[in-house]
Amino acid sequence: MLPTLRRKLEALAERRDELERLLADPAVAADNNRFRSLSREFAQLEPLAVALAGERQARDDLAAAEAMRGDPELRALADEEMAAGQARLATLDATLMALLVPRDARDDGGLYLEIRAGTGGDEAAIFAGDLFRMYSRHAERQGWRVEVESANPGEHGGYREIIARVEGTGAYAQLKFESGTHRVQRVPETESQGRIHTSAATVAIIAVEDDGEPIEINPADLKVDTFRSSGAGGQHVNKTDSAIRITHVPSGVVVESQTERSQHANRDKAMKRLKAMLAEAEAEKRAAATAATRKLQVGSGDRSQRIRTYNYPQGRITDHRVEGLTLYDLPNVLEGNLDALIERLSREHQADELARLTDGT
């Protein structure tokens, strides 16, 4: 491990010890917000402390095995223990390197999932519906909760646009690499000659705003409109102007909510999503300087980037951001089995971040 990375590890270990002292301070314990924030940071650094302790123990064991080699009767045993110790150190070194990767504070939280039909007409809307079903099935497998906030159905199935909130521990960490253009190649049901069509849908993953760092919005910057809900929800919803549309004038961001029965509830939902979108915009600005060096472009805001192709005739799914990331398991993936994709994309992101750390950028 490079000396610079070792120094970073030592600094993080010192911070963990400092946090342990702070959490034992009655004054800190009395401040709920600070105590919660420090506890979260401590929990994130604890695996690093455990790995460092394991590394120290492994080095001590290796030194003891080397000392044993001086005894001819114990040399064979010492060689075995040295081999095991070196393998253990290599594993711990990889673990410590992974723990050095800066952690996104939003990873543990939920997200807003926005899917919109792109090129391809009705087939694009149907594909958008397939994508929503795929993510919903994955969420169900993880025990997450999915709540649709707005939906504009397609004429022949699927959605022209659908926006949902996904709540569950680690939801954002798993799905944050899904933003971009998803392309499908298949024969539509309405195609009489069996020709393969190419359609597309865009996916946006927006982290739910962190309660610890609220976004402040000037009420004077908002334009609020009410309108009659066009979605399902009973007679009351459809006969009253309970739906809310909020425009953030400085940024031009527009959000709507029409799933609740009251204006107040819809306004609350719309404001939460607006704050999340503004926070995402700020994150994109911060990431802009380094986004060009990252293959996955997390937080780059580039929703037009074609990231994945779903080829039905071949049963193939290819992620274009990672060389060699092709799975011939399309039906299984569309049923929400995204683990193989998520794991590979996470490893690629980790490798990019480690390379950046090694370069000192």
CSV table of C-alpha atoms in Angstrom, one decimal:
chain,number,residue,atom,x,y,z
A,1,MET,CA,0.0,0.0,0.0
A,2,LEU,CA,1.3,3.5,-0.9
A,3,PRO,CA,2.5,5.6,2.0
A,4,THR,CA,-0.1,8.3,1.1
A,5,LEU,CA,-2.9,5.8,1.4
A,6,ARG,CA,-1.5,4.4,4.7
A,7,ARG,CA,-1.5,8.0,6.1
A,8,LYS,CA,-5.2,8.4,5.1
A,9,LEU,CA,-6.0,5.1,6.9
A,10,GLU,CA,-4.3,6.3,10.0
A,11,ALA,CA,-6.1,9.7,9.9
A,12,LEU,CA,-9.5,7.9,9.6
A,13,ALA,CA,-8.5,5.6,12.5
A,14,GLU,CA,-7.7,8.7,14.6
A,15,ARG,CA,-11.0,10.2,13.7
A,16,ARG,CA,-12.8,7.0,14.8
A,17,ASP,CA,-11.1,7.3,18.2
A,18,GLU,CA,-12.0,10.9,18.5
A,19,LEU,CA,-15.6,10.1,17.7
A,20,GLU,CA,-15.6,7.4,20.4
A,21,ARG,CA,-14.6,10.1,23.0
A,22,LEU,CA,-17.1,12.6,21.7
A,23,LEU,CA,-20.0,10.1,21.9
A,24,ALA,CA,-19.1,9.5,25.6
A,25,ASP,CA,-19.4,13.2,26.3
A,26,PRO,CA,-22.7,14.0,28.1
A,27,ALA,CA,-23.0,17.4,26.2
A,28,VAL,CA,-22.9,15.6,22.9
A,29,ALA,CA,-25.4,13.0,24.1
A,30,ALA,CA,-27.8,15.8,25.0
A,31,ASP,CA,-27.8,17.1,21.4
A,32,ASN,CA,-29.9,14.6,19.5
A,33,ASN,CA,-29.0,15.8,16.0
A,34,ARG,CA,-25.2,15.9,16.7
A,35,PHE,CA,-25.3,12.6,18.5
A,36,ARG,CA,-27.1,11.0,15.6
A,37,SER,CA,-24.7,12.4,13.1
A,38,LEU,CA,-21.6,11.4,15.0
A,39,SER,CA,-23.0,7.9,15.7
A,40,ARG,CA,-23.6,7.5,11.9
A,41,GLU,CA,-20.0,8.5,11.2
A,42,PHE,CA,-18.7,6.3,13.9
A,43,ALA,CA,-20.6,3.3,12.5
A,44,GLN,CA,-19.1,3.9,9.1
A,45,LEU,CA,-15.5,4.0,10.4
A,46,GLU,CA,-15.9,1.0,12.7
A,47,PRO,CA,-15.2,-1.6,10.0
A,48,LEU,CA,-12.0,0.2,9.2
A,49,ALA,CA,-10.9,0.0,12.8
A,50,VAL,CA,-11.7,-3.7,12.9
A,51,ALA,CA,-9.7,-4.3,9.7
A,52,LEU,CA,-6.8,-2.4,11.0
A,53,ALA,CA,-6.8,-4.4,14.3
A,54,GLY,CA,-7.0,-7.6,12.2
A,55,GLU,CA,-4.0,-6.4,10.1
A,56,ARG,CA,-1.9,-5.7,13.2
A,57,GLN,CA,-2.7,-9.2,14.6
A,58,ALA,CA,-1.9,-10.8,11.2
A,59,ARG,CA,1.5,-9.0,11.2
A,60,ASP,CA,2.2,-10.2,14.7
A,61,ASP,CA,1.3,-13.8,13.8
A,62,LEU,CA,3.5,-13.6,10.7
A,63,ALA,CA,6.5,-12.3,12.8
A,64,ALA,CA,5.9,-15.2,15.2
A,65,ALA,CA,5.9,-17.7,12.4
A,66,GLU,CA,9.1,-16.2,11.0
A,67,ALA,CA,10.7,-16.7,14.4
A,68,MET,CA,9.7,-20.3,14.4
A,69,ARG,CA,11.6,-21.0,11.2
A,70,GLY,CA,14.8,-21.0,13.3
A,71,ASP,CA,13.8,-24.3,14.8
A,72,PRO,CA,14.3,-27.2,12.3
A,73,GLU,CA,11.5,-29.2,13.9
A,74,LEU,CA,9.0,-26.4,13.5
A,75,ARG,CA,10.1,-25.1,10.1
A,76,ALA,CA,7.4,-26.9,8.2
A,77,LEU,CA,4.7,-25.7,10.5
A,78,ALA,CA,6.2,-22.2,10.3
A,79,ASP,CA,6.1,-22.2,6.5
A,80,GLU,CA,2.4,-23.2,6.6
A,81,GLU,CA,1.6,-20.4,9.0
A,82,MET,CA,3.6,-17.9,7.0
A,83,ALA,CA,1.7,-18.7,3.8
A,84,ALA,CA,-1.6,-18.4,5.7
A,85,GLY,CA,-0.5,-15.2,7.3
A,86,GLN,CA,0.5,-13.6,3.9
A,87,ALA,CA,-2.8,-14.6,2.4
A,88,ARG,CA,-4.6,-13.1,5.3
A,89,LEU,CA,-2.6,-9.8,5.0
A,90,ALA,CA,-3.4,-9.7,1.2
A,91,THR,CA,-7.1,-10.0,2.0
A,92,LEU,CA,-7.0,-7.3,4.7
A,93,ASP,CA,-5.0,-5.0,2.4
A,94,ALA,CA,-7.8,-5.3,-0.2
A,95,THR,CA,-10.4,-4.7,2.5
A,96,LEU,CA,-8.6,-1.6,3.8
A,97,MET,CA,-8.2,-0.2,0.3
A,98,ALA,CA,-12.0,-0.6,-0.3
A,99,LEU,CA,-12.7,1.1,3.0
A,100,LEU,CA,-10.7,4.1,1.8
A,101,VAL,CA,-13.2,4.8,-1.0
A,102,PRO,CA,-15.1,7.9,0.0
A,103,ARG,CA,-18.6,6.9,1.0
A,104,ASP,CA,-21.6,8.8,-0.3
A,105,ALA,CA,-23.6,10.0,2.7
A,106,ARG,CA,-26.8,9.3,0.7
A,107,ASP,CA,-26.1,5.6,0.2
A,108,ASP,CA,-28.2,4.4,3.1
A,109,GLY,CA,-31.3,6.4,2.2
A,110,GLY,CA,-34.1,6.2,-0.3
A,111,LEU,CA,-34.6,7.7,-3.7
A,112,TYR,CA,-37.0,9.0,-6.3
A,113,LEU,CA,-37.2,6.8,-9.4
A,114,GLU,CA,-38.2,8.7,-12.6
A,115,ILE,CA,-38.8,6.8,-15.8
A,116,ARG,CA,-39.8,8.4,-19.1
A,117,ALA,CA,-40.5,7.0,-22.5
A,118,GLY,CA,-38.0,8.2,-25.1
A,119,THR,CA,-37.8,7.4,-28.8
A,120,GLY,CA,-40.0,4.6,-30.1
A,121,GLY,CA,-43.6,5.8,-29.6
A,122,ASP,CA,-45.9,3.3,-28.0
A,123,GLU,CA,-43.2,0.7,-27.7
A,124,ALA,CA,-41.1,3.1,-25.7
A,125,ALA,CA,-43.9,3.6,-23.2
A,126,ILE,CA,-44.3,-0.2,-22.9
A,127,PHE,CA,-40.6,-0.5,-22.3
A,128,ALA,CA,-40.8,2.2,-19.6
A,129,GLY,CA,-43.4,0.1,-17.9
A,130,ASP,CA,-41.2,-3.0,-18.2
A,131,LEU,CA,-38.3,-1.0,-16.5
A,132,PHE,CA,-40.6,0.1,-13.7
A,133,ARG,CA,-41.8,-3.4,-13.1
A,134,MET,CA,-38.1,-4.6,-13.0
A,135,TYR,CA,-37.2,-2.0,-10.4
A,136,SER,CA,-40.3,-2.7,-8.4
A,137,ARG,CA,-39.6,-6.5,-8.4
A,138,HIS,CA,-36.0,-5.8,-7.2
A,139,ALA,CA,-37.4,-3.5,-4.5
A,140,GLU,CA,-39.8,-6.2,-3.4
A,141,ARG,CA,-36.9,-8.7,-3.1
A,142,GLN,CA,-35.0,-6.2,-0.9
A,143,GLY,CA,-38.0,-5.5,1.3
A,144,TRP,CA,-38.2,-1.8,0.2
A,145,ARG,CA,-41.4,0.2,-0.1
A,146,VAL,CA,-42.3,1.7,-3.5
A,147,GLU,CA,-44.9,4.4,-3.7
A,148,VAL,CA,-46.0,5.9,-7.0
A,149,GLU,CA,-46.2,9.7,-6.8
A,150,SER,CA,-47.4,10.4,-10.4
A,151,ALA,CA,-48.0,8.4,-13.5
A,152,ASN,CA,-48.9,9.1,-17.1
A,153,PRO,CA,-50.0,5.8,-18.7
A,154,GLY,CA,-49.3,5.0,-22.4
A,155,GLU,CA,-52.1,4.5,-24.8
A,156,HIS,CA,-51.2,0.8,-25.3
A,157,GLY,CA,-49.7,0.0,-22.0
A,158,GLY,CA,-46.7,1.1,-19.9
A,159,TYR,CA,-46.1,4.7,-19.1
A,160,ARG,CA,-45.1,7.9,-20.9
A,161,GLU,CA,-43.8,8.9,-17.5
A,162,ILE,CA,-43.9,7.4,-14.0
A,163,ILE,CA,-42.3,8.8,-10.8
A,164,ALA,CA,-42.1,6.8,-7.6
A,165,ARG,CA,-40.4,7.1,-4.2
A,166,VAL,CA,-38.4,4.1,-3.1
A,167,GLU,CA,-37.8,3.7,0.7
A,168,GLY,CA,-35.4,1.2,2.1
A,169,THR,CA,-32.0,0.9,3.7
A,170,GLY,CA,-29.3,1.0,1.0
A,171,ALA,CA,-31.8,1.7,-1.8
A,172,TYR,CA,-29.8,4.6,-3.3
A,173,ALA,CA,-26.5,2.7,-3.0
A,174,GLN,CA,-27.8,-0.1,-5.1
A,175,LEU,CA,-29.7,1.9,-7.8
A,176,LYS,CA,-27.6,5.1,-8.1
A,177,PHE,CA,-25.9,3.8,-11.2
A,178,GLU,CA,-29.1,3.3,-13.1
A,179,SER,CA,-29.5,6.9,-14.3
A,180,GLY,CA,-29.2,7.3,-18.1
A,181,THR,CA,-30.8,6.0,-21.3
A,182,HIS,CA,-31.9,2.4,-21.5
A,183,ARG,CA,-32.3,0.9,-25.0
A,184,VAL,CA,-34.5,-2.1,-25.9
A,185,GLN,CA,-34.2,-4.1,-29.1
A,186,ARG,CA,-37.2,-6.4,-29.7
A,187,VAL,CA,-40.1,-7.2,-32.0
A,188,PRO,CA,-43.2,-5.3,-30.9
A,189,GLU,CA,-46.5,-7.2,-30.5
A,190,THR,CA,-47.9,-4.9,-33.2
A,191,GLU,CA,-45.2,-5.7,-35.7
A,192,SER,CA,-46.7,-8.0,-38.3
A,193,GLN,CA,-43.5,-8.8,-40.2
A,194,GLY,CA,-41.3,-9.7,-37.3
A,195,ARG,CA,-38.9,-6.8,-37.6
A,196,ILE,CA,-36.8,-5.8,-34.6
A,197,HIS,CA,-37.4,-2.3,-33.4
A,198,THR,CA,-35.2,-0.1,-31.2
A,199,SER,CA,-36.8,2.0,-28.5
A,200,ALA,CA,-35.6,3.8,-25.5
A,201,ALA,CA,-36.5,5.1,-22.0
A,202,THR,CA,-34.6,7.4,-19.7
A,203,VAL,CA,-34.1,6.6,-16.0
A,204,ALA,CA,-33.3,9.2,-13.3
A,205,ILE,CA,-32.3,8.3,-9.8
A,206,ILE,CA,-32.5,11.1,-7.3
A,207,ALA,CA,-31.5,10.7,-3.7
A,208,VAL,CA,-34.1,11.6,-1.0
A,209,GLU,CA,-32.9,14.7,0.8
A,210,ASP,CA,-30.8,14.0,3.9
A,211,ASP,CA,-32.7,15.1,7.0
A,212,GLY,CA,-29.5,16.3,8.5
A,213,GLU,CA,-28.8,18.9,5.7
A,214,PRO,CA,-32.1,20.4,4.7
A,215,ILE,CA,-32.3,22.5,1.6
A,216,GLU,CA,-33.6,26.0,2.3
A,217,ILE,CA,-36.1,27.3,-0.3
A,218,ASN,CA,-37.3,30.9,-0.5
A,219,PRO,CA,-41.1,30.8,-0.7
A,220,ALA,CA,-40.9,33.9,-3.0
A,221,ASP,CA,-39.1,31.6,-5.6
A,222,LEU,CA,-42.0,29.3,-5.9
A,223,LYS,CA,-45.0,29.3,-8.2
A,224,VAL,CA,-47.8,27.1,-7.0
A,225,ASP,CA,-50.7,25.9,-9.1
A,226,THR,CA,-53.6,23.6,-8.3
A,227,PHE,CA,-55.4,21.4,-10.7
A,228,ARG,CA,-57.8,18.5,-10.8
A,229,SER,CA,-56.2,15.1,-10.4
A,230,SER,CA,-56.5,12.9,-13.5
A,231,GLY,CA,-55.4,9.7,-11.9
A,232,ALA,CA,-57.1,7.0,-9.9
A,233,GLY,CA,-58.0,7.7,-6.3
A,234,GLY,CA,-61.8,7.9,-6.0
A,235,GLN,CA,-64.5,10.4,-6.7
A,236,HIS,CA,-63.1,12.9,-4.2
A,237,VAL,CA,-59.7,13.1,-5.9
A,238,ASN,CA,-61.2,13.5,-9.3
A,239,LYS,CA,-63.7,16.2,-8.4
A,240,THR,CA,-61.6,18.6,-6.5
A,241,ASP,CA,-58.6,20.7,-7.3
A,242,SER,CA,-56.3,18.8,-4.9
A,243,ALA,CA,-53.4,18.2,-7.2
A,244,ILE,CA,-50.4,20.5,-6.8
A,245,ARG,CA,-47.8,21.8,-9.3
A,246,ILE,CA,-44.8,23.7,-7.9
A,247,THR,CA,-42.3,25.6,-10.1
A,248,HIS,CA,-39.0,26.7,-8.7
A,249,VAL,CA,-38.6,29.8,-10.7
A,250,PRO,CA,-34.8,30.3,-10.4
A,251,SER,CA,-33.9,26.8,-11.6
A,252,GLY,CA,-37.0,26.0,-13.7
A,253,VAL,CA,-37.6,22.7,-11.9
A,254,VAL,CA,-41.2,21.6,-11.9
A,255,VAL,CA,-42.7,19.0,-9.6
A,256,GLU,CA,-46.3,17.7,-9.3
A,257,SER,CA,-48.2,15.5,-6.9
A,258,GLN,CA,-51.8,14.3,-7.3
A,259,THR,CA,-51.9,11.0,-5.5
A,260,GLU,CA,-53.2,12.3,-2.1
A,261,ARG,CA,-56.7,13.5,-1.3
A,262,SER,CA,-55.8,16.9,0.0
A,263,GLN,CA,-53.9,19.8,-1.3
A,264,HIS,CA,-51.8,19.9,1.9
A,265,ALA,CA,-50.6,16.3,1.5
A,266,ASN,CA,-49.9,16.8,-2.2
A,267,ARG,CA,-48.0,20.0,-1.5
A,268,ASP,CA,-45.9,18.3,1.2
A,269,LYS,CA,-45.0,15.5,-1.2
A,270,ALA,CA,-44.2,17.9,-4.0
A,271,MET,CA,-41.9,20.0,-1.7
A,272,LYS,CA,-40.0,16.9,-0.6
A,273,ARG,CA,-39.3,15.9,-4.2
A,274,LEU,CA,-38.4,19.5,-5.1
A,275,LYS,CA,-35.9,19.7,-2.3
A,276,ALA,CA,-34.4,16.3,-3.4
A,277,MET,CA,-34.1,17.5,-7.0
A,278,LEU,CA,-32.4,20.8,-6.0
A,279,ALA,CA,-30.0,18.8,-3.7
A,280,GLU,CA,-29.2,16.5,-6.6
A,281,ALA,CA,-28.4,19.5,-8.8
A,282,GLU,CA,-26.0,20.7,-6.2
A,283,ALA,CA,-24.4,17.3,-6.0
A,284,GLU,CA,-24.0,17.3,-9.8
A,285,LYS,CA,-22.2,20.6,-9.7
A,286,ARG,CA,-19.8,19.3,-7.1
A,287,ALA,CA,-19.2,16.1,-9.2
A,288,ALA,CA,-18.7,18.0,-12.5
A,289,ALA,CA,-15.0,18.5,-11.9
A,290,THR,CA,-14.3,14.8,-11.5
A,291,ALA,CA,-17.1,13.2,-13.5
A,292,ALA,CA,-15.0,13.1,-16.7
A,293,THR,CA,-12.6,10.6,-15.0
A,294,ARG,CA,-15.4,8.3,-13.8
A,295,LYS,CA,-16.8,5.6,-16.1
A,296,LEU,CA,-20.1,5.4,-14.4
A,297,GLN,CA,-20.7,9.2,-14.3
A,298,VAL,CA,-22.6,9.1,-11.0
A,299,GLY,CA,-24.1,12.5,-10.3
A,300,SER,CA,-23.0,13.9,-13.7
A,301,GLY,CA,-26.6,14.6,-14.6
A,302,ASP,CA,-26.1,13.2,-18.1
A,303,ARG,CA,-29.5,11.5,-18.6
A,304,SER,CA,-28.9,11.3,-22.4
A,305,GLN,CA,-26.0,8.8,-22.0
A,306,ARG,CA,-26.9,5.4,-23.4
A,307,ILE,CA,-25.9,3.1,-20.6
A,308,ARG,CA,-27.6,-0.2,-21.3
A,309,THR,CA,-29.1,-2.3,-24.1
A,310,TYR,CA,-31.7,-5.0,-23.6
A,311,ASN,CA,-31.7,-7.3,-26.6
A,312,TYR,CA,-34.7,-9.7,-26.5
A,313,PRO,CA,-33.9,-12.0,-29.5
A,314,GLN,CA,-30.5,-12.9,-28.0
A,315,GLY,CA,-31.7,-12.8,-24.3
A,316,ARG,CA,-28.8,-10.4,-23.8
A,317,ILE,CA,-28.3,-7.3,-21.5
A,318,THR,CA,-25.2,-5.2,-22.1
A,319,ASP,CA,-24.0,-2.3,-19.9
A,320,HIS,CA,-21.9,0.0,-22.2
A,321,ARG,CA,-20.0,1.7,-19.4
A,322,VAL,CA,-18.1,-1.4,-18.3
A,323,GLU,CA,-16.0,-3.4,-20.8
A,324,GLY,CA,-17.2,-7.0,-20.9
A,325,LEU,CA,-20.4,-6.5,-18.8
A,326,THR,CA,-22.8,-8.6,-20.9
A,327,LEU,CA,-25.2,-11.1,-19.3
A,328,TYR,CA,-27.2,-13.6,-21.3
A,329,ASP,CA,-29.9,-13.7,-18.6
A,330,LEU,CA,-32.3,-11.1,-19.7
A,331,PRO,CA,-35.6,-12.7,-18.5
A,332,ASN,CA,-34.2,-13.1,-15.0
A,333,VAL,CA,-32.9,-9.5,-14.9
A,334,LEU,CA,-36.3,-8.2,-16.0
A,335,GLU,CA,-37.8,-10.1,-13.1
A,336,GLY,CA,-35.8,-7.9,-10.7
A,337,ASN,CA,-32.7,-10.0,-10.3
A,338,LEU,CA,-30.3,-7.1,-10.6
A,339,ASP,CA,-27.7,-8.3,-8.1
A,340,ALA,CA,-25.1,-9.3,-10.8
A,341,LEU,CA,-25.3,-5.9,-12.5
A,342,ILE,CA,-25.3,-4.0,-9.2
A,343,GLU,CA,-22.3,-5.9,-7.9
A,344,ARG,CA,-20.2,-5.4,-11.1
A,345,LEU,CA,-21.1,-1.7,-11.3
A,346,SER,CA,-20.2,-1.1,-7.6
A,347,ARG,CA,-16.9,-2.9,-8.1
A,348,GLU,CA,-16.1,-0.7,-11.1
A,349,HIS,CA,-17.0,2.4,-9.2
A,350,GLN,CA,-14.8,1.3,-6.3
A,351,ALA,CA,-11.9,0.7,-8.7
A,352,ASP,CA,-12.3,4.1,-10.3
A,353,GLU,CA,-12.2,5.8,-6.9
A,354,LEU,CA,-9.2,3.8,-5.7
A,355,ALA,CA,-7.3,4.8,-8.9
A,356,ARG,CA,-8.2,8.4,-8.2
A,357,LEU,CA,-6.9,8.1,-4.6
A,358,THR,CA,-3.7,6.4,-5.8
A,359,ASP,CA,-3.2,9.2,-8.3
A,360,GLY,CA,-3.8,11.8,-5.6
A,361,THR,CA,-6.5,13.5,-7.5
